[in-house]
PDB file of C-alpha atoms in Angstrom:
ATOM      1  CA  LEU A  61     163.400  43.475-101.356  1.00  0.00           C
ATOM      2  CA  LEU A  62     161.424  46.070-102.223  1.00  0.00           C
ATOM      3  CA  ASP A  63     163.002  49.483-100.526  1.00  0.00           C
ATOM      4  CA  TRP A  64     160.374  51.536 -98.811  1.00  0.00           C
ATOM      5  CA  ASP A  65     161.528  54.238-101.906  1.00  0.00           C
ATOM      6  CA  GLY A  66     160.514  51.964-104.201  1.00  0.00           C
ATOM      7  CA  THR A  67     164.455  50.906-105.165  1.00  0.00           C
ATOM      8  CA  ILE A  68     165.337  46.920-105.530  1.00  0.00           C
ATOM      9  CA  THR A  69     167.680  46.101-103.200  1.00  0.00           C
ATOM     10  CA  VAL A  70     169.637  42.863-102.375  1.00  0.00           C
ATOM     11  CA  ARG A  71     170.028  42.957 -97.997  1.00  0.00           C
ATOM     12  CA  ILE A  72     172.711  40.389 -97.448  1.00  0.00           C
ATOM     13  CA  LEU A  73     173.441  40.051 -93.748  1.00  0.00           C
ATOM     14  CA  MET A  74     177.062  38.699 -92.963  1.00  0.00           C
ATOM     15  CA  CYS A  75     178.572  37.429 -89.316  1.00  0.00           C
ATOM     16  CA  GLY A  76     180.966  35.512 -88.616  1.00  0.00           C
ATOM     17  CA  SER A  77     183.833  33.922 -85.721  1.00  0.00           C
ATOM     18  CA  ARG A  78     184.994  36.935 -82.914  1.00  0.00           C
ATOM     19  CA  THR A  79     188.116  35.060 -84.269  1.00  0.00           C
ATOM     20  CA  TRP A  80     188.381  35.144 -87.795  1.00  0.00           C
ATOM     21  CA  ARG A  81     191.487  36.765 -89.534  1.00  0.00           C
ATOM     22  CA  ASN A  82     191.087  35.348 -93.574  1.00  0.00           C
ATOM     23  CA  GLN A  83     190.114  38.689 -94.975  1.00  0.00           C
ATOM     24  CA  VAL A  84     190.836  37.918 -99.187  1.00  0.00           C
ATOM     25  CA  ILE A  85     187.994  35.545 -98.165  1.00  0.00           C
ATOM     26  CA  ILE A  86     185.582  38.196 -97.246  1.00  0.00           C
ATOM     27  CA  TRP A  87     186.470  40.378 -99.761  1.00  0.00           C
ATOM     28  CA  ARG A  88     186.010  38.081-102.436  1.00  0.00           C
ATOM     29  CA  GLU A  89     182.626  36.833-101.585  1.00  0.00           C
ATOM     30  CA  CYS A  90     181.889  41.249-101.167  1.00  0.00           C
ATOM     31  CA  GLU A  91     183.102  41.662-104.497  1.00  0.00           C
ATOM     32  CA  ARG A  92     181.129  38.309-105.310  1.00  0.00           C
ATOM     33  CA  LEU A  93     178.126  39.636-104.112  1.00  0.00           C
ATOM     34  CA  LEU A  94     178.925  43.115-105.596  1.00  0.00           C
ATOM     35  CA  LEU A  95     179.368  41.876-109.603  1.00  0.00           C
ATOM     36  CA  ARG A  96     176.219  39.743-109.623  1.00  0.00           C
ATOM     37  CA  TYR A  97     174.028  42.843-107.834  1.00  0.00           C
ATOM     38  CA  GLY A  98     175.551  46.016-108.538  1.00  0.00           C
ATOM     39  CA  ASP A  99     174.631  49.179-106.237  1.00  0.00           C
ATOM     40  CA  ALA A 100     170.910  47.377-105.444  1.00  0.00           C
ATOM     41  CA  LEU A 101     173.464  45.324-102.275  1.00  0.00           C
ATOM     42  CA  ILE A 102     173.437  46.048 -99.225  1.00  0.00           C
ATOM     43  CA  ILE A 103     175.531  44.129 -96.664  1.00  0.00           C
ATOM     44  CA  ILE A 104     173.942  43.267 -93.211  1.00  0.00           C
ATOM     45  CA  HIS A 105     176.772  43.079 -90.092  1.00  0.00           C
ATOM     46  CA  GLY A 106     177.775  43.649 -86.422  1.00  0.00           C
ATOM     47  CA  ASP A 107     179.835  45.573 -84.636  1.00  0.00           C
ATOM     48  CA  GLU A 108     182.679  42.790 -82.306  1.00  0.00           C
ATOM     49  CA  PRO A 109     185.838  45.260 -83.193  1.00  0.00           C
ATOM     50  CA  ASN A 110     188.442  41.986 -83.916  1.00  0.00           C
ATOM     51  CA  GLY A 111     187.195  38.627 -85.657  1.00  0.00           C
ATOM     52  CA  ALA A 112     184.396  38.653 -89.734  1.00  0.00           C
ATOM     53  CA  ASP A 113     182.861  41.732 -87.758  1.00  0.00           C
ATOM     54  CA  GLU A 114     185.928  44.236 -88.462  1.00  0.00           C
ATOM     55  CA  LEU A 115     186.784  42.881 -91.423  1.00  0.00           C
ATOM     56  CA  ILE A 116     183.244  42.960 -92.793  1.00  0.00           C
ATOM     57  CA  ARG A 117     183.327  46.540 -91.893  1.00  0.00           C
ATOM     58  CA  LEU A 118     186.603  47.224 -93.965  1.00  0.00           C
ATOM     59  CA  THR A 119     185.907  45.247 -96.764  1.00  0.00           C
ATOM     60  CA  CYS A 120     182.305  47.505 -97.823  1.00  0.00           C
ATOM     61  CA  GLU A 121     185.024  50.719 -96.865  1.00  0.00           C
ATOM     62  CA  GLU A 122     187.126  49.270 -99.594  1.00  0.00           C
ATOM     63  CA  LEU A 123     184.633  48.264-102.321  1.00  0.00           C
ATOM     64  CA  ARG A 124     182.468  51.279-101.380  1.00  0.00           C
ATOM     65  CA  ILE A 125     178.811  48.772-100.587  1.00  0.00           C
ATOM     66  CA  TYR A 126     175.882  50.281 -98.496  1.00  0.00           C
ATOM     67  CA  HIS A 127     176.293  48.753 -95.099  1.00  0.00           C
ATOM     68  CA  GLU A 128     174.047  48.674 -92.259  1.00  0.00           C
ATOM     69  CA  MET A 129     175.375  47.533 -89.417  1.00  0.00           C
ATOM     70  CA  TYR A 130     174.000  46.474 -85.531  1.00  0.00           C
ATOM     71  CA  CYS A 131     175.008  47.157 -82.844  1.00  0.00           C
ATOM     72  CA  ALA A 132     174.902  45.551 -78.839  1.00  0.00           C
ATOM     73  CA  ALA A 133     177.577  48.206 -77.253  1.00  0.00           C
ATOM     74  CA  GLN A 134     177.250  52.417 -77.573  1.00  0.00           C
ATOM     75  CA  PRO A 135     178.597  52.525 -80.836  1.00  0.00           C
ATOM     76  CA  ARG A 136     182.534  53.394 -82.768  1.00  0.00           C
ATOM     77  CA  TYR A 137     182.086  54.925 -85.529  1.00  0.00           C
ATOM     78  CA  THR A 138     180.198  57.718 -87.494  1.00  0.00           C
ATOM     79  CA  ALA A 139     178.011  57.122 -90.135  1.00  0.00           C
ATOM     80  CA  HIS A 140     177.768  58.338 -92.996  1.00  0.00           C
ATOM     81  CA  LYS A 141     176.937  58.443 -96.382  1.00  0.00           C
ATOM     82  CA  ARG A 142     176.888  53.977 -97.703  1.00  0.00           C
ATOM     83  CA  PHE A 143     177.880  53.594 -93.289  1.00  0.00           C
ATOM     84  CA  ILE A 144     174.433  53.638 -90.969  1.00  0.00           C
ATOM     85  CA  ILE A 145     174.627  52.463 -87.732  1.00  0.00           C
ATOM     86  CA  GLU A 146     172.308  51.113 -85.266  1.00  0.00           C
ATOM     87  CA  GLN A 147     172.337  50.306 -80.763  1.00  0.00           C
ATOM     88  CA  VAL A 148     169.635  48.298 -81.798  1.00  0.00           C
ATOM     89  CA  ALA A 149     171.471  46.078 -77.674  1.00  0.00           C
ATOM     90  CA  ASP A 150     173.741  45.910 -74.695  1.00  0.00           C
ATOM     91  CA  TRP A 151     176.151  43.919 -73.056  1.00  0.00           C
ATOM     92  CA  ASP A 152     175.700  45.683 -69.880  1.00  0.00           C
ATOM     93  CA  VAL A 153     172.333  45.674 -70.075  1.00  0.00           C
ATOM     94  CA  ASP A 154     170.833  42.814 -72.137  1.00  0.00           C
ATOM     95  CA  GLY A 155     173.777  40.789 -70.908  1.00  0.00           C
ATOM     96  CA  ASN A 156     174.486  37.538 -72.589  1.00  0.00           C
ATOM     97  CA  ALA A 157     171.022  37.837 -74.317  1.00  0.00           C
ATOM     98  CA  ALA A 158     172.494  41.465 -76.234  1.00  0.00           C
ATOM     99  CA  GLY A 159     173.568  38.500 -79.359  1.00  0.00           C
ATOM    100  CA  PRO A 160     170.742  36.823 -79.457  1.00  0.00           C
ATOM    101  CA  LYS A 161     168.683  40.132 -79.594  1.00  0.00           C
ATOM    102  CA  ARG A 162     170.512  41.624 -82.063  1.00  0.00           C
ATOM    103  CA  ASN A 163     170.652  38.631 -85.062  1.00  0.00           C
ATOM    104  CA  ALA A 164     166.839  38.653 -84.747  1.00  0.00           C
ATOM    105  CA  HIS A 165     166.771  42.603 -84.837  1.00  0.00           C
ATOM    106  CA  MET A 166     169.580  41.909 -88.502  1.00  0.00           C
ATOM    107  CA  LEU A 167     166.824  39.295 -88.841  1.00  0.00           C
ATOM    108  CA  ALA A 168     164.103  40.807 -88.974  1.00  0.00           C
ATOM    109  CA  THR A 169     165.360  44.317 -90.870  1.00  0.00           C
ATOM    110  CA  GLY A 170     163.990  41.940 -94.119  1.00  0.00           C
ATOM    111  CA  ILE A 171     167.338  40.161 -95.174  1.00  0.00           C
ATOM    112  CA  ASP A 172     167.704  37.704 -98.200  1.00  0.00           C
ATOM    113  CA  GLY A 173     170.049  35.132 -96.579  1.00  0.00           C
ATOM    114  CA  VAL A 174     173.250  34.294 -95.045  1.00  0.00           C
ATOM    115  CA  VAL A 175     176.647  34.398 -95.454  1.00  0.00           C
ATOM    116  CA  GLY A 176     178.885  32.899 -92.216  1.00  0.00           C
ATOM    117  CA  PHE A 177     182.716  33.372 -91.799  1.00  0.00           C
ATOM    118  CA  ARG A 178     183.417  31.111 -89.124  1.00  0.00           C
ATOM    119  CA  SER A 179     186.649  29.449 -87.299  1.00  0.00           C
ATOM    120  CA  PRO A 180     187.369  25.932 -85.585  1.00  0.00           C
ATOM    121  CA  GLY A 181     186.182  25.972 -82.278  1.00  0.00           C
ATOM    122  CA  LYS A 182     182.875  28.174 -80.295  1.00  0.00           C
ATOM    123  CA  SER A 183     180.819  30.800 -82.974  1.00  0.00           C
ATOM    124  CA  ASN A 184     178.036  31.060 -80.778  1.00  0.00           C
ATOM    125  CA  GLY A 185     177.055  33.997 -82.273  1.00  0.00           C
ATOM    126  CA  THR A 186     178.117  32.912 -85.808  1.00  0.00           C
ATOM    127  CA  ASP A 187     176.178  29.528 -85.051  1.00  0.00           C
ATOM    128  CA  HIS A 188     173.067  31.914 -83.797  1.00  0.00           C
ATOM    129  CA  MET A 189     172.524  33.808 -86.685  1.00  0.00           C
ATOM    130  CA  CYS A 190     172.934  30.867 -89.396  1.00  0.00           C
ATOM    131  CA  ARG A 191     170.430  28.597 -87.078  1.00  0.00           C
ATOM    132  CA  ILE A 192     167.229  31.597 -86.967  1.00  0.00           C
ATOM    133  CA  ALA A 193     168.062  32.159 -90.375  1.00  0.00           C
ATOM    134  CA  ARG A 194     167.337  29.178 -91.659  1.00  0.00           C
ATOM    135  CA  LYS A 195     164.459  28.277 -89.336  1.00  0.00           C
ATOM    136  CA  ALA A 196     162.954  31.827 -91.684  1.00  0.00           C
ATOM    137  CA  ASP A 197     163.682  29.424 -94.552  1.00  0.00           C
ATOM    138  CA  LYS A 198     166.749  32.116 -96.022  1.00  0.00           C
ATOM    139  CA  PRO A 199     169.696  30.657 -97.395  1.00  0.00           C
ATOM    140  CA  VAL A 200     172.535  30.306 -95.699  1.00  0.00           C
ATOM    141  CA  ILE A 201     176.595  29.492 -96.799  1.00  0.00           C
ATOM    142  CA  VAL A 202     179.493  29.563 -94.367  1.00  0.00           C
ATOM    143  CA  TYR A 203     183.156  29.517 -94.728  1.00  0.00           C
ATOM    144  CA  GLN A 204     185.426  28.158 -93.785  1.00  0.00           C
ATOM    145  CA  GLU A 205     188.800  30.458 -92.868  1.00  0.00           C
ATOM    146  CA  ASN A 206     190.152  27.035 -95.474  1.00  0.00           C
ATOM    147  CA  GLY A 207     188.503  28.479 -97.724  1.00  0.00           C
ATOM    148  CA  VAL A 208     185.832  26.090 -98.460  1.00  0.00           C
ATOM    149  CA  CYS A 209     182.119  26.935 -98.519  1.00  0.00           C
ATOM    150  CA  TYR A 210     178.801  25.122 -97.337  1.00  0.00           C
ATOM    151  CA  ALA A 211     175.668  25.520 -97.536  1.00  0.00           C
ATOM    152  CA  VAL A 212     173.791  24.690 -93.937  1.00  0.00           C
TER     153      VAL A 212
END
């Protein structure tokens, strides 16, 4: 993807279950992407305070990967040089539509692919994100907590 200033970027959206606990898998995937794309890599993710979103944020911070967090609530963090935050929905105003609204906004930012981290059981947000990305012809891979990875 050619960015607004003429630089080439690779925008990977990462999403996952609120119950996801395996940071090792997230770390390895972020390292793999960083080795492949270097400073061109931008990770897009949501703002849930637990599970995959939080582990993605922490991993990006630790690996110094530029990342963008899209919120469905008032942001809890402060933006800095390698991290931007944008509130695009509000659970209090939008109700259950806040998650899908945030997902659609993240997709519309011009992503190149999706990496999902899915725990067993209910994971409506992750499933929705993967579904709309596939509908938009974006490549999607999903990891399970046992390390199994598959294309959607």
